[in-house]
mmCIF file of C-alpha atoms in Angstrom:
data_model
loop_
_atom_site.group_PDB
_atom_site.id
_atom_site.type_symbol
_atom_site.label_atom_id
_atom_site.label_comp_id
_atom_site.label_asym_id
_atom_site.label_seq_id
_atom_site.Cartn_x
_atom_site.Cartn_y
_atom_site.Cartn_z
ATOM 1 C CA UNK A 1 101.715 80.351 80.329
ATOM 2 C CA UNK A 2 104.837 78.506 80.266
ATOM 3 C CA UNK A 3 107.515 80.090 83.234
ATOM 4 C CA UNK A 4 111.116 78.566 83.604
ATOM 5 C CA UNK A 5 113.106 78.356 86.638
ATOM 6 C CA UNK A 6 116.662 77.507 85.578
ATOM 7 C CA UNK A 7 116.084 73.764 84.055
ATOM 8 C CA UNK A 8 112.636 73.600 85.639
ATOM 9 C CA UNK A 9 109.430 74.634 83.586
ATOM 10 C CA UNK A 10 106.412 75.225 85.130
ATOM 11 C CA UNK A 11 102.991 74.740 83.088
ATOM 12 C CA UNK A 12 99.972 76.154 84.017
ATOM 13 C CA UNK A 13 96.871 75.855 81.293
ATOM 14 C CA UNK A 14 93.215 76.328 81.477
ATOM 15 C CA UNK A 15 90.544 73.603 80.076
ATOM 16 C CA UNK A 16 87.470 74.793 79.543
ATOM 17 C CA UNK A 17 83.858 73.178 78.388
ATOM 18 C CA UNK A 18 80.786 74.353 77.134
ATOM 19 C CA UNK A 19 77.933 73.515 79.220
ATOM 20 C CA UNK A 20 75.492 75.280 76.454
ATOM 21 C CA UNK A 21 74.908 78.482 79.369
ATOM 22 C CA UNK A 22 78.250 79.277 80.206
ATOM 23 C CA UNK A 23 81.579 77.895 79.833
ATOM 24 C CA UNK A 24 83.651 76.200 82.607
ATOM 25 C CA UNK A 25 86.896 76.712 82.647
ATOM 26 C CA UNK A 26 89.351 75.110 85.201
ATOM 27 C CA UNK A 27 93.122 75.895 86.017
ATOM 28 C CA UNK A 28 95.568 72.837 86.120
ATOM 29 C CA UNK A 29 99.380 73.132 86.577
ATOM 30 C CA UNK A 30 102.248 70.862 86.569
ATOM 31 C CA UNK A 31 105.987 71.447 87.314
ATOM 32 C CA UNK A 32 108.386 69.597 85.012
ATOM 33 C CA UNK A 33 111.456 69.456 86.999
ATOM 34 C CA UNK A 34 114.699 66.748 87.479
ATOM 35 C CA UNK A 35 114.289 67.723 91.419
ATOM 36 C CA UNK A 36 112.078 69.390 93.518
ATOM 37 C CA UNK A 37 111.458 72.904 93.609
ATOM 38 C CA UNK A 38 109.309 74.266 96.543
ATOM 39 C CA UNK A 39 109.243 77.729 95.579
ATOM 40 C CA UNK A 40 107.720 77.185 91.839
ATOM 41 C CA UNK A 41 105.450 74.516 92.851
ATOM 42 C CA UNK A 42 103.798 76.710 95.693
ATOM 43 C CA UNK A 43 103.803 79.826 93.535
ATOM 44 C CA UNK A 44 102.302 77.907 90.889
ATOM 45 C CA UNK A 45 99.339 76.739 93.499
ATOM 46 C CA UNK A 46 98.782 80.473 94.480
ATOM 47 C CA UNK A 47 98.423 81.587 91.395
ATOM 48 C CA UNK A 48 96.133 78.395 90.322
ATOM 49 C CA UNK A 49 94.422 79.245 93.277
ATOM 50 C CA UNK A 50 93.588 82.933 92.381
ATOM 51 C CA UNK A 51 92.957 81.831 88.660
ATOM 52 C CA UNK A 52 90.100 79.270 89.690
ATOM 53 C CA UNK A 53 88.185 81.664 92.558
ATOM 54 C CA UNK A 54 88.258 84.572 89.740
ATOM 55 C CA UNK A 55 87.050 82.134 87.091
ATOM 56 C CA UNK A 56 84.084 80.952 89.352
ATOM 57 C CA UNK A 57 83.494 84.854 89.507
ATOM 58 C CA UNK A 58 83.910 85.425 86.221
ATOM 59 C CA UNK A 59 80.379 84.585 84.859
ATOM 60 C CA UNK A 60 78.967 87.694 86.845
ATOM 61 C CA UNK A 61 81.583 89.193 85.553
ATOM 62 C CA UNK A 62 80.908 88.379 81.987
ATOM 63 C CA UNK A 63 76.848 89.096 82.336
ATOM 64 C CA UNK A 64 78.049 92.601 83.849
ATOM 65 C CA UNK A 65 80.194 93.444 80.957
ATOM 66 C CA UNK A 66 83.291 95.649 80.833
ATOM 67 C CA UNK A 67 82.603 99.103 79.661
ATOM 68 C CA UNK A 68 85.190 100.447 77.532
ATOM 69 C CA UNK A 69 83.808 103.864 77.232
ATOM 70 C CA UNK A 70 82.162 105.078 80.432
ATOM 71 C CA UNK A 71 81.507 108.430 78.313
ATOM 72 C CA UNK A 72 79.428 106.684 75.917
ATOM 73 C CA UNK A 73 76.161 108.664 75.665
ATOM 74 C CA UNK A 74 73.893 105.074 74.978
ATOM 75 C CA UNK A 75 74.278 101.724 75.163
ATOM 76 C CA UNK A 76 72.781 99.329 72.608
ATOM 77 C CA UNK A 77 70.896 97.045 75.225
ATOM 78 C CA UNK A 78 70.326 97.316 79.060
ATOM 79 C CA UNK A 79 72.852 95.445 81.204
ATOM 80 C CA UNK A 80 71.914 91.299 81.291
ATOM 81 C CA UNK A 81 69.999 90.449 84.557
ATOM 82 C CA UNK A 82 73.195 89.955 87.471
ATOM 83 C CA UNK A 83 74.193 87.096 89.462
ATOM 84 C CA UNK A 84 74.733 86.849 92.721
ATOM 85 C CA UNK A 85 78.003 87.645 94.060
ATOM 86 C CA UNK A 86 79.383 84.364 93.505
ATOM 87 C CA UNK A 87 81.144 81.869 96.248
ATOM 88 C CA UNK A 88 83.993 81.695 94.178
ATOM 89 C CA UNK A 89 85.130 85.323 94.922
ATOM 90 C CA UNK A 90 87.558 86.429 97.152
ATOM 91 C CA UNK A 91 85.150 89.329 99.259
ATOM 92 C CA UNK A 92 82.199 86.507 100.515
ATOM 93 C CA UNK A 93 81.822 86.233 104.372
ATOM 94 C CA UNK A 94 83.126 89.442 105.366
ATOM 95 C CA UNK A 95 83.437 89.346 109.091
ATOM 96 C CA UNK A 96 84.742 91.673 111.897
ATOM 97 C CA UNK A 97 85.492 92.026 115.132
ATOM 98 C CA UNK A 98 87.634 94.544 117.799
ATOM 99 C CA UNK A 99 90.601 93.316 120.305
ATOM 100 C CA UNK A 100 90.715 94.996 123.707
ATOM 101 C CA UNK A 101 92.943 97.521 122.297
ATOM 102 C CA UNK A 102 91.160 98.674 119.729
ATOM 103 C CA UNK A 103 92.524 96.731 116.759
ATOM 104 C CA UNK A 104 90.022 96.029 114.048
ATOM 105 C CA UNK A 105 90.262 92.159 112.945
ATOM 106 C CA UNK A 106 88.324 91.980 109.409
ATOM 107 C CA UNK A 107 88.235 88.499 107.443
ATOM 108 C CA UNK A 108 86.483 87.089 104.014
ATOM 109 C CA UNK A 109 85.807 83.438 104.306
ATOM 110 C CA UNK A 110 88.117 80.727 103.958
ATOM 111 C CA UNK A 111 89.565 80.613 100.295
ATOM 112 C CA UNK A 112 91.979 78.725 98.195
ATOM 113 C CA UNK A 113 94.298 81.773 98.155
ATOM 114 C CA UNK A 114 94.719 84.614 101.020
ATOM 115 C CA UNK A 115 96.196 87.961 101.685
ATOM 116 C CA UNK A 116 96.654 89.153 105.004
ATOM 117 C CA UNK A 117 98.286 92.248 106.745
ATOM 118 C CA UNK A 118 98.307 95.318 108.699
ATOM 119 C CA UNK A 119 96.697 98.772 107.895
ATOM 120 C CA UNK A 120 97.805 101.624 110.031
ATOM 121 C CA UNK A 121 95.599 104.691 109.945
ATOM 122 C CA UNK A 122 98.469 106.564 109.582
ATOM 123 C CA UNK A 123 100.145 107.536 106.134
ATOM 124 C CA UNK A 124 101.963 110.374 103.906
ATOM 125 C CA UNK A 125 100.442 113.397 106.118
ATOM 126 C CA UNK A 126 102.302 111.588 109.784
ATOM 127 C CA UNK A 127 105.754 112.640 110.145
ATOM 128 C CA UNK A 128 108.202 114.000 107.889
ATOM 129 C CA UNK A 129 107.528 114.203 104.530
ATOM 130 C CA UNK A 130 107.965 110.999 102.521
ATOM 131 C CA UNK A 131 108.645 109.080 105.743
ATOM 132 C CA UNK A 132 105.560 106.953 105.213
ATOM 133 C CA UNK A 133 106.498 106.157 101.895
ATOM 134 C CA UNK A 134 110.294 105.178 102.980
ATOM 135 C CA UNK A 135 108.825 103.314 106.000
ATOM 136 C CA UNK A 136 106.774 100.982 103.132
ATOM 137 C CA UNK A 137 109.745 100.987 100.680
ATOM 138 C CA UNK A 138 111.552 98.808 103.833
ATOM 139 C CA UNK A 139 108.862 96.484 104.805
ATOM 140 C CA UNK A 140 110.770 93.432 103.834
ATOM 141 C CA UNK A 141 114.317 94.808 104.346
ATOM 142 C CA UNK A 142 116.466 93.243 107.105
ATOM 143 C CA UNK A 143 115.004 93.159 110.310
ATOM 144 C CA UNK A 144 115.609 91.370 113.562
ATOM 145 C CA UNK A 145 118.675 89.761 112.714
ATOM 146 C CA UNK A 146 117.680 88.229 109.554
ATOM 147 C CA UNK A 147 118.589 89.921 106.062
ATOM 148 C CA UNK A 148 116.254 91.073 103.339
ATOM 149 C CA UNK A 149 117.626 88.111 101.214
ATOM 150 C CA UNK A 150 116.472 85.628 104.248
ATOM 151 C CA UNK A 151 112.909 87.203 104.887
ATOM 152 C CA UNK A 152 111.825 87.571 101.096
ATOM 153 C CA UNK A 153 113.427 83.974 100.202
ATOM 154 C CA UNK A 154 111.616 82.090 103.124
ATOM 155 C CA UNK A 155 108.335 83.906 102.027
ATOM 156 C CA UNK A 156 109.196 83.038 98.393
ATOM 157 C CA UNK A 157 109.444 79.034 99.295
ATOM 158 C CA UNK A 158 105.682 79.283 101.039
ATOM 159 C CA UNK A 159 104.602 80.385 97.756
ATOM 160 C CA UNK A 160 104.053 83.680 99.367
ATOM 161 C CA UNK A 161 104.551 88.060 98.515
ATOM 162 C CA UNK A 162 104.884 90.997 100.058
ATOM 163 C CA UNK A 163 103.574 94.413 99.256
ATOM 164 C CA UNK A 164 104.218 97.874 100.816
ATOM 165 C CA UNK A 165 101.257 100.390 99.775
ATOM 166 C CA UNK A 166 100.931 104.104 101.444
ATOM 167 C CA UNK A 167 98.348 106.650 100.865
ATOM 168 C CA UNK A 168 98.006 109.999 102.369
ATOM 169 C CA UNK A 169 95.870 108.802 105.601
ATOM 170 C CA UNK A 170 96.676 105.056 105.527
ATOM 171 C CA UNK A 171 99.824 102.715 105.274
ATOM 172 C CA UNK A 172 99.479 99.101 104.779
ATOM 173 C CA UNK A 173 101.640 95.815 104.426
ATOM 174 C CA UNK A 174 100.153 92.997 103.143
ATOM 175 C CA UNK A 175 101.062 89.569 101.635
ATOM 176 C CA UNK A 176 99.784 87.093 99.164
ATOM 177 C CA UNK A 177 99.798 83.485 100.514
ATOM 178 C CA UNK A 178 98.411 79.792 100.470
ATOM 179 C CA UNK A 179 96.406 78.754 102.980
ATOM 180 C CA UNK A 180 99.148 76.734 104.981
ATOM 181 C CA UNK A 181 101.496 79.789 104.590
ATOM 182 C CA UNK A 182 99.006 82.072 106.681
ATOM 183 C CA UNK A 183 100.593 82.297 109.863
ATOM 184 C CA UNK A 184 104.050 83.316 108.738
ATOM 185 C CA UNK A 185 102.553 85.591 106.065
ATOM 186 C CA UNK A 186 101.441 87.376 108.446
ATOM 187 C CA UNK A 187 104.032 87.394 111.065
ATOM 188 C CA UNK A 188 105.993 88.853 108.152
ATOM 189 C CA UNK A 189 103.168 91.603 107.569
ATOM 190 C CA UNK A 190 103.534 92.267 110.884
ATOM 191 C CA UNK A 191 107.276 92.828 111.421
ATOM 192 C CA UNK A 192 107.166 94.703 107.911
ATOM 193 C CA UNK A 193 104.463 97.158 109.430
ATOM 194 C CA UNK A 194 106.903 97.840 112.318
ATOM 195 C CA UNK A 195 105.426 95.794 115.066
ATOM 196 C CA UNK A 196 108.580 94.065 116.915
ATOM 197 C CA UNK A 197 111.311 95.171 114.745
ATOM 198 C CA UNK A 198 114.437 96.253 115.182
ATOM 199 C CA UNK A 199 116.146 99.629 114.038
ATOM 200 C CA UNK A 200 116.049 100.203 110.168
ATOM 201 C CA UNK A 201 119.749 99.234 108.516
ATOM 202 C CA UNK A 202 121.028 102.850 107.818
ATOM 203 C CA UNK A 203 123.137 101.545 104.804
ATOM 204 C CA UNK A 204 120.267 99.264 103.603
ATOM 205 C CA UNK A 205 117.812 102.450 103.767
ATOM 206 C CA UNK A 206 120.436 104.366 101.758
ATOM 207 C CA UNK A 207 121.193 101.817 99.117
ATOM 208 C CA UNK A 208 116.840 101.194 99.016
ATOM 209 C CA UNK A 209 116.454 105.294 97.902
ATOM 210 C CA UNK A 210 118.103 104.786 95.015
ATOM 211 C CA UNK A 211 116.870 101.660 93.932
ATOM 212 C CA UNK A 212 114.452 100.976 90.684
ATOM 213 C CA UNK A 213 111.589 100.366 92.427
ATOM 214 C CA UNK A 214 111.605 103.353 94.499
ATOM 215 C CA UNK A 215 112.243 105.413 91.890
ATOM 216 C CA UNK A 216 109.724 103.924 89.712
ATOM 217 C CA UNK A 217 107.250 104.363 92.664
ATOM 218 C CA UNK A 218 108.485 108.190 92.961
ATOM 219 C CA UNK A 219 107.642 108.704 89.570
ATOM 220 C CA UNK A 220 103.795 107.732 90.225
ATOM 221 C CA UNK A 221 103.648 109.592 92.642
ATOM 222 C CA UNK A 222 104.527 112.726 90.264
ATOM 223 C CA UNK A 223 102.096 112.055 87.938
ATOM 224 C CA UNK A 224 99.481 114.662 86.799
ATOM 225 C CA UNK A 225 96.982 112.962 89.130
ATOM 226 C CA UNK A 226 99.010 113.085 92.438
ATOM 227 C CA UNK A 227 99.402 116.960 91.557
ATOM 228 C CA UNK A 228 96.028 117.543 91.144
ATOM 229 C CA UNK A 229 95.469 116.084 94.857
ATOM 230 C CA UNK A 230 98.394 118.750 95.730
ATOM 231 C CA UNK A 231 95.913 121.483 94.310
ATOM 232 C CA UNK A 232 93.075 120.149 95.811
ATOM 233 C CA UNK A 233 94.629 120.028 99.558
ATOM 234 C CA UNK A 234 96.251 123.368 99.163
ATOM 235 C CA UNK A 235 99.936 124.375 100.185
ATOM 236 C CA UNK A 236 99.995 122.507 103.610
ATOM 237 C CA UNK A 237 99.604 119.002 101.684
ATOM 238 C CA UNK A 238 102.935 117.312 101.182
ATOM 239 C CA UNK A 239 103.209 114.570 98.381
ATOM 240 C CA UNK A 240 103.238 111.109 99.961
ATOM 241 C CA UNK A 241 106.202 110.850 98.064
ATOM 242 C CA UNK A 242 108.846 113.182 96.892
ATOM 243 C CA UNK A 243 112.275 112.678 95.625
ATOM 244 C CA UNK A 244 113.772 115.412 97.516
ATOM 245 C CA UNK A 245 111.994 114.991 100.861
ATOM 246 C CA UNK A 246 113.132 111.359 100.681
ATOM 247 C CA UNK A 247 116.986 111.818 99.715
ATOM 248 C CA UNK A 248 116.724 114.184 103.339
ATOM 249 C CA UNK A 249 115.552 111.350 105.245
ATOM 250 C CA UNK A 250 117.599 109.362 107.708
ATOM 251 C CA UNK A 251 117.054 105.666 108.914
ATOM 252 C CA UNK A 252 116.153 107.496 112.656
ATOM 253 C CA UNK A 253 113.086 108.907 110.866
ATOM 254 C CA UNK A 254 111.923 105.912 109.418
ATOM 255 C CA UNK A 255 112.257 104.238 112.848
ATOM 256 C CA UNK A 256 110.523 107.256 114.445
ATOM 257 C CA UNK A 257 107.472 106.809 111.918
ATOM 258 C CA UNK A 258 106.789 102.822 112.920
ATOM 259 C CA UNK A 259 107.546 103.713 116.607
ATOM 260 C CA UNK A 260 104.655 106.455 116.324
ATOM 261 C CA UNK A 261 102.233 104.158 114.247
ATOM 262 C CA UNK A 262 102.811 101.101 116.725
ATOM 263 C CA UNK A 263 102.634 103.372 119.385
ATOM 264 C CA UNK A 264 99.042 104.882 118.776
ATOM 265 C CA UNK A 265 97.615 104.633 115.126
ATOM 266 C CA UNK A 266 94.171 103.349 114.450
ATOM 267 C CA UNK A 267 95.155 99.537 112.821
ATOM 268 C CA UNK A 268 93.158 97.257 111.076
ATOM 269 C CA UNK A 269 94.293 93.508 110.900
ATOM 270 C CA UNK A 270 92.938 92.166 107.674
ATOM 271 C CA UNK A 271 92.659 88.043 106.274
ATOM 272 C CA UNK A 272 90.897 87.854 103.255
ATOM 273 C CA UNK A 273 90.359 84.131 102.438
ATOM 274 C CA UNK A 274 91.209 83.240 106.289
ATOM 275 C CA UNK A 275 88.586 81.850 108.830
ATOM 276 C CA UNK A 276 88.029 84.692 111.042
ATOM 277 C CA UNK A 277 88.553 82.699 114.386
ATOM 278 C CA UNK A 278 91.668 81.663 113.002
ATOM 279 C CA UNK A 279 92.724 84.892 112.121
ATOM 280 C CA UNK A 280 91.623 86.531 115.085
ATOM 281 C CA UNK A 281 93.668 84.252 117.106
ATOM 282 C CA UNK A 282 96.725 85.307 114.728
ATOM 283 C CA UNK A 283 95.899 89.190 115.233
ATOM 284 C CA UNK A 284 95.622 88.989 119.081
ATOM 285 C CA UNK A 285 99.124 87.454 119.372
ATOM 286 C CA UNK A 286 100.880 89.886 117.314
ATOM 287 C CA UNK A 287 98.903 92.693 117.838
ATOM 288 C CA UNK A 288 96.924 92.270 121.244
ATOM 289 C CA UNK A 289 100.358 93.490 123.553
ATOM 290 C CA UNK A 290 99.794 96.752 121.274
ATOM 291 C CA UNK A 291 98.582 99.935 123.807
ATOM 292 C CA UNK A 292 95.152 101.332 123.181
ATOM 293 C CA UNK A 293 94.971 102.666 119.784
ATOM 294 C CA UNK A 294 94.687 106.671 118.903
ATOM 295 C CA UNK A 295 92.087 108.851 116.735
ATOM 296 C CA UNK A 296 92.296 108.246 112.635
ATOM 297 C CA UNK A 297 94.093 110.672 110.430
ATOM 298 C CA UNK A 298 91.832 112.999 108.375
ATOM 299 C CA UNK A 299 92.473 114.718 105.080
ATOM 300 C CA UNK A 300 92.616 118.335 104.471
ATOM 301 C CA UNK A 301 89.966 120.360 103.621
ATOM 302 C CA UNK A 302 89.010 120.471 99.465
ATOM 303 C CA UNK A 303 90.368 124.065 97.900
ATOM 304 C CA UNK A 304 88.043 124.755 94.974
ATOM 305 C CA UNK A 305 90.077 126.278 92.393
ATOM 306 C CA UNK A 306 93.214 125.232 93.700
ATOM 307 C CA UNK A 307 95.951 125.254 90.924
ATOM 308 C CA UNK A 308 99.601 123.991 90.814
ATOM 309 C CA UNK A 309 101.754 124.368 87.833
ATOM 310 C CA UNK A 310 103.509 120.838 86.948
ATOM 311 C CA UNK A 311 106.175 120.135 84.056
ATOM 312 C CA UNK A 312 105.390 118.412 81.275
ATOM 313 C CA UNK A 313 102.166 118.306 78.912
ATOM 314 C CA UNK A 314 98.520 117.933 79.974
ATOM 315 C CA UNK A 315 95.823 118.654 82.748
ATOM 316 C CA UNK A 316 94.198 116.646 85.628
ATOM 317 C CA UNK A 317 91.174 118.318 87.669
ATOM 318 C CA UNK A 318 89.743 117.167 90.745
ATOM 319 C CA UNK A 319 86.772 117.789 92.797
ATOM 320 C CA UNK A 320 85.724 115.622 96.143
ATOM 321 C CA UNK A 321 84.568 112.126 95.542
ATOM 322 C CA UNK A 322 81.023 110.964 97.146
ATOM 323 C CA UNK A 323 80.828 110.043 100.444
ATOM 324 C CA UNK A 324 79.019 107.226 99.934
ATOM 325 C CA UNK A 325 81.307 104.419 98.696
ATOM 326 C CA UNK A 326 78.785 102.546 96.410
ATOM 327 C CA UNK A 327 77.963 105.608 94.555
ATOM 328 C CA UNK A 328 81.754 107.018 94.525
ATOM 329 C CA UNK A 329 82.326 104.012 92.474
ATOM 330 C CA UNK A 330 79.843 104.434 89.878
ATOM 331 C CA UNK A 331 80.149 108.107 89.754
ATOM 332 C CA UNK A 332 83.858 107.176 88.872
ATOM 333 C CA UNK A 333 83.064 104.852 86.314
ATOM 334 C CA UNK A 334 80.628 107.036 84.692
ATOM 335 C CA UNK A 335 82.834 110.189 84.172
ATOM 336 C CA UNK A 336 85.959 107.978 83.689
ATOM 337 C CA UNK A 337 87.852 109.099 86.702
ATOM 338 C CA UNK A 338 90.309 107.631 88.882
ATOM 339 C CA UNK A 339 89.401 107.794 92.892
ATOM 340 C CA UNK A 340 92.164 109.020 95.002
ATOM 341 C CA UNK A 341 92.904 110.166 98.586
ATOM 342 C CA UNK A 342 88.889 111.310 98.457
ATOM 343 C CA UNK A 343 89.049 112.707 95.185
ATOM 344 C CA UNK A 344 87.638 112.011 91.705
ATOM 345 C CA UNK A 345 90.723 112.770 89.565
ATOM 346 C CA UNK A 346 90.215 113.012 85.319
ATOM 347 C CA UNK A 347 93.266 113.340 83.127
ATOM 348 C CA UNK A 348 93.132 115.236 80.036
ATOM 349 C CA UNK A 349 95.168 116.476 77.258
ATOM 350 C CA UNK A 350 94.178 120.273 78.599
ATOM 351 C CA UNK A 351 92.110 121.900 81.065
ATOM 352 C CA UNK A 352 88.937 122.275 78.769
ATOM 353 C CA UNK A 353 88.972 118.700 77.777
ATOM 354 C CA UNK A 354 89.724 117.799 81.471
ATOM 355 C CA UNK A 355 86.577 119.739 82.841
ATOM 356 C CA UNK A 356 84.471 118.506 79.920
ATOM 357 C CA UNK A 357 84.954 114.813 80.883
ATOM 358 C CA UNK A 358 84.285 116.125 84.631
ATOM 359 C CA UNK A 359 81.087 117.445 83.748
ATOM 360 C CA UNK A 360 79.691 114.810 81.621
ATOM 361 C CA UNK A 361 77.766 111.826 83.691
ATOM 362 C CA UNK A 362 77.859 108.671 80.893
ATOM 363 C CA UNK A 363 75.458 106.043 80.752
ATOM 364 C CA UNK A 364 74.566 105.318 84.705
ATOM 365 C CA UNK A 365 73.053 101.918 83.964
ATOM 366 C CA UNK A 366 76.406 100.813 82.266
ATOM 367 C CA UNK A 367 78.584 102.686 85.130
ATOM 368 C CA UNK A 368 76.909 100.540 87.998
ATOM 369 C CA UNK A 369 77.716 97.349 85.871
ATOM 370 C CA UNK A 370 80.903 97.948 85.058
ATOM 371 C CA UNK A 371 81.819 98.854 88.936
ATOM 372 C CA UNK A 372 80.385 95.645 90.212
ATOM 373 C CA UNK A 373 82.144 93.817 88.101
ATOM 374 C CA UNK A 374 85.156 95.067 88.929
ATOM 375 C CA UNK A 375 84.726 94.685 92.595
ATOM 376 C CA UNK A 376 83.170 91.333 91.633
ATOM 377 C CA UNK A 377 86.490 89.890 89.731
ATOM 378 C CA UNK A 378 88.976 91.553 92.109
ATOM 379 C CA UNK A 379 91.887 89.675 93.597
ATOM 380 C CA UNK A 380 92.998 88.934 97.181
ATOM 381 C CA UNK A 381 95.246 91.574 97.004
ATOM 382 C CA UNK A 382 92.363 94.157 95.121
ATOM 383 C CA UNK A 383 89.829 92.582 97.908
ATOM 384 C CA UNK A 384 92.357 93.489 100.855
ATOM 385 C CA UNK A 385 92.073 96.600 100.257
ATOM 386 C CA UNK A 386 88.564 97.354 100.416
ATOM 387 C CA UNK A 387 88.157 94.884 103.501
ATOM 388 C CA UNK A 388 91.088 96.805 105.404
ATOM 389 C CA UNK A 389 89.094 100.263 105.055
ATOM 390 C CA UNK A 390 86.106 98.615 106.685
ATOM 391 C CA UNK A 391 84.213 97.699 103.217
ATOM 392 C CA UNK A 392 82.215 94.716 102.771
ATOM 393 C CA UNK A 393 82.931 93.597 99.367
ATOM 394 C CA UNK A 394 79.632 91.840 98.794
ATOM 395 C CA UNK A 395 77.435 94.746 100.037
ATOM 396 C CA UNK A 396 79.888 97.084 98.138
ATOM 397 C CA UNK A 397 78.961 95.237 95.021
ATOM 398 C CA UNK A 398 75.234 94.629 95.508
ATOM 399 C CA UNK A 399 74.819 98.585 96.668
ATOM 400 C CA UNK A 400 76.655 99.452 93.356
ATOM 401 C CA UNK A 401 74.186 97.487 91.272
ATOM 402 C CA UNK A 402 71.153 98.874 92.927
ATOM 403 C CA UNK A 403 72.021 102.550 93.742
ATOM 404 C CA UNK A 404 69.406 104.137 92.159
ATOM 405 C CA UNK A 405 70.409 107.089 88.845
ATOM 406 C CA UNK A 406 68.883 109.890 90.192
ATOM 407 C CA UNK A 407 71.311 109.527 93.499
ATOM 408 C CA UNK A 408 73.982 109.091 91.003
ATOM 409 C CA UNK A 409 73.230 111.926 89.045
ATOM 410 C CA UNK A 410 72.599 113.996 92.509
ATOM 411 C CA UNK A 411 76.125 112.872 93.822
ATOM 412 C CA UNK A 412 77.474 114.062 90.239
ATOM 413 C CA UNK A 413 75.980 117.540 90.289
ATOM 414 C CA UNK A 414 77.270 118.016 94.110
ATOM 415 C CA UNK A 415 80.602 117.076 93.224
ATOM 416 C CA UNK A 416 81.144 119.302 90.372
ATOM 417 C CA UNK A 417 78.925 122.308 91.331
ATOM 418 C CA UNK A 418 82.467 124.555 92.352
ATOM 419 C CA UNK A 419 85.247 124.982 90.861
ATOM 420 C CA UNK A 420 87.762 121.666 90.308
ATOM 421 C CA UNK A 421 91.256 121.771 91.815
ATOM 422 C CA UNK A 422 93.550 121.746 88.725
ATOM 423 C CA UNK A 423 96.946 120.787 87.756
ATOM 424 C CA UNK A 424 98.352 122.285 84.895
ATOM 425 C CA UNK A 425 101.330 121.441 82.764
ATOM 426 C CA UNK A 426 103.403 124.671 81.992
#
């Protein structure tokens, strides 16, 4: 793929050779330029490193196979024998420790590309509606005398990229980086999460509310899937992001949300692709002086038969997901569901078709293979989602493959025995 940076051209290509048992691919890159372009070079290095690691994990994914139709009644042949979780995958070498104040430090083995950040055990259910979403949107904006351009530009020049992720009970600021940019990336992530930052710039917050990225994110949170989540948790559940609620917020509300998270929310400092001893030192320096952490937020009780009407077309139904993470990902694959906020959510053209899909368990062996393949081939940011929640990707991979078929069937039956929550377009 060729990408042009003004007069400078970046080329990344794959070279392959067949060894008889598998095809080996090696990414190579070149930066064609009359002058040095550090952003292009470092971004290219990070992309090439990710490609290389994913390609090392690819044989397992290829043998597992990707199930395009998880509801198929039968498969032509059983899944092939599965290799071990490959060293090139980002989830190997999971390790945790805890700082004296209760902040958890979670890492995977050092690798060619990294993802570091802070996850608060507080999200959309904490503070005014949409405040956590607003805080996430401001994660890479002006802070401590540096403009948003200066913050983001300095990350770009290191080959790093920031992300803000938010849910009902958690909020995460993550930065993908190269190994030599980890310290600066984690410092940016900590400030983006509210640690040691000054007040949000009021005019910048008002401007951000109307930005195309925020508008697009609001549209995603107004989907049928998220409407089904609201139906599942009842009238007291406020959506993670809502246009009217966001419009009513002021910059001081975002400051208050940051302050509350920094003061007592459970925290995990995560470093995918970073040696644990190295990252624990960074976490101690940035988060070690925080007050002891409080209790984690929890989701409301599921409301069987909950119903909300939304504009548009279609329907989404939701039931509680199995408590075991490995069983949950396999069941989701077997029924073609999305795992969101502790629920299995299925969308359909109408209520009958959505409920039929929810209740139809596809081929379990294929579902296990597909779920494991997705874990094995996850990139740094996706792996960080597992790690920041305390899941060992390598063990989750093995558990997804080895879970008993009867356990999957029993979990599916238990999840669907009661009436689902329904979001119905009207």
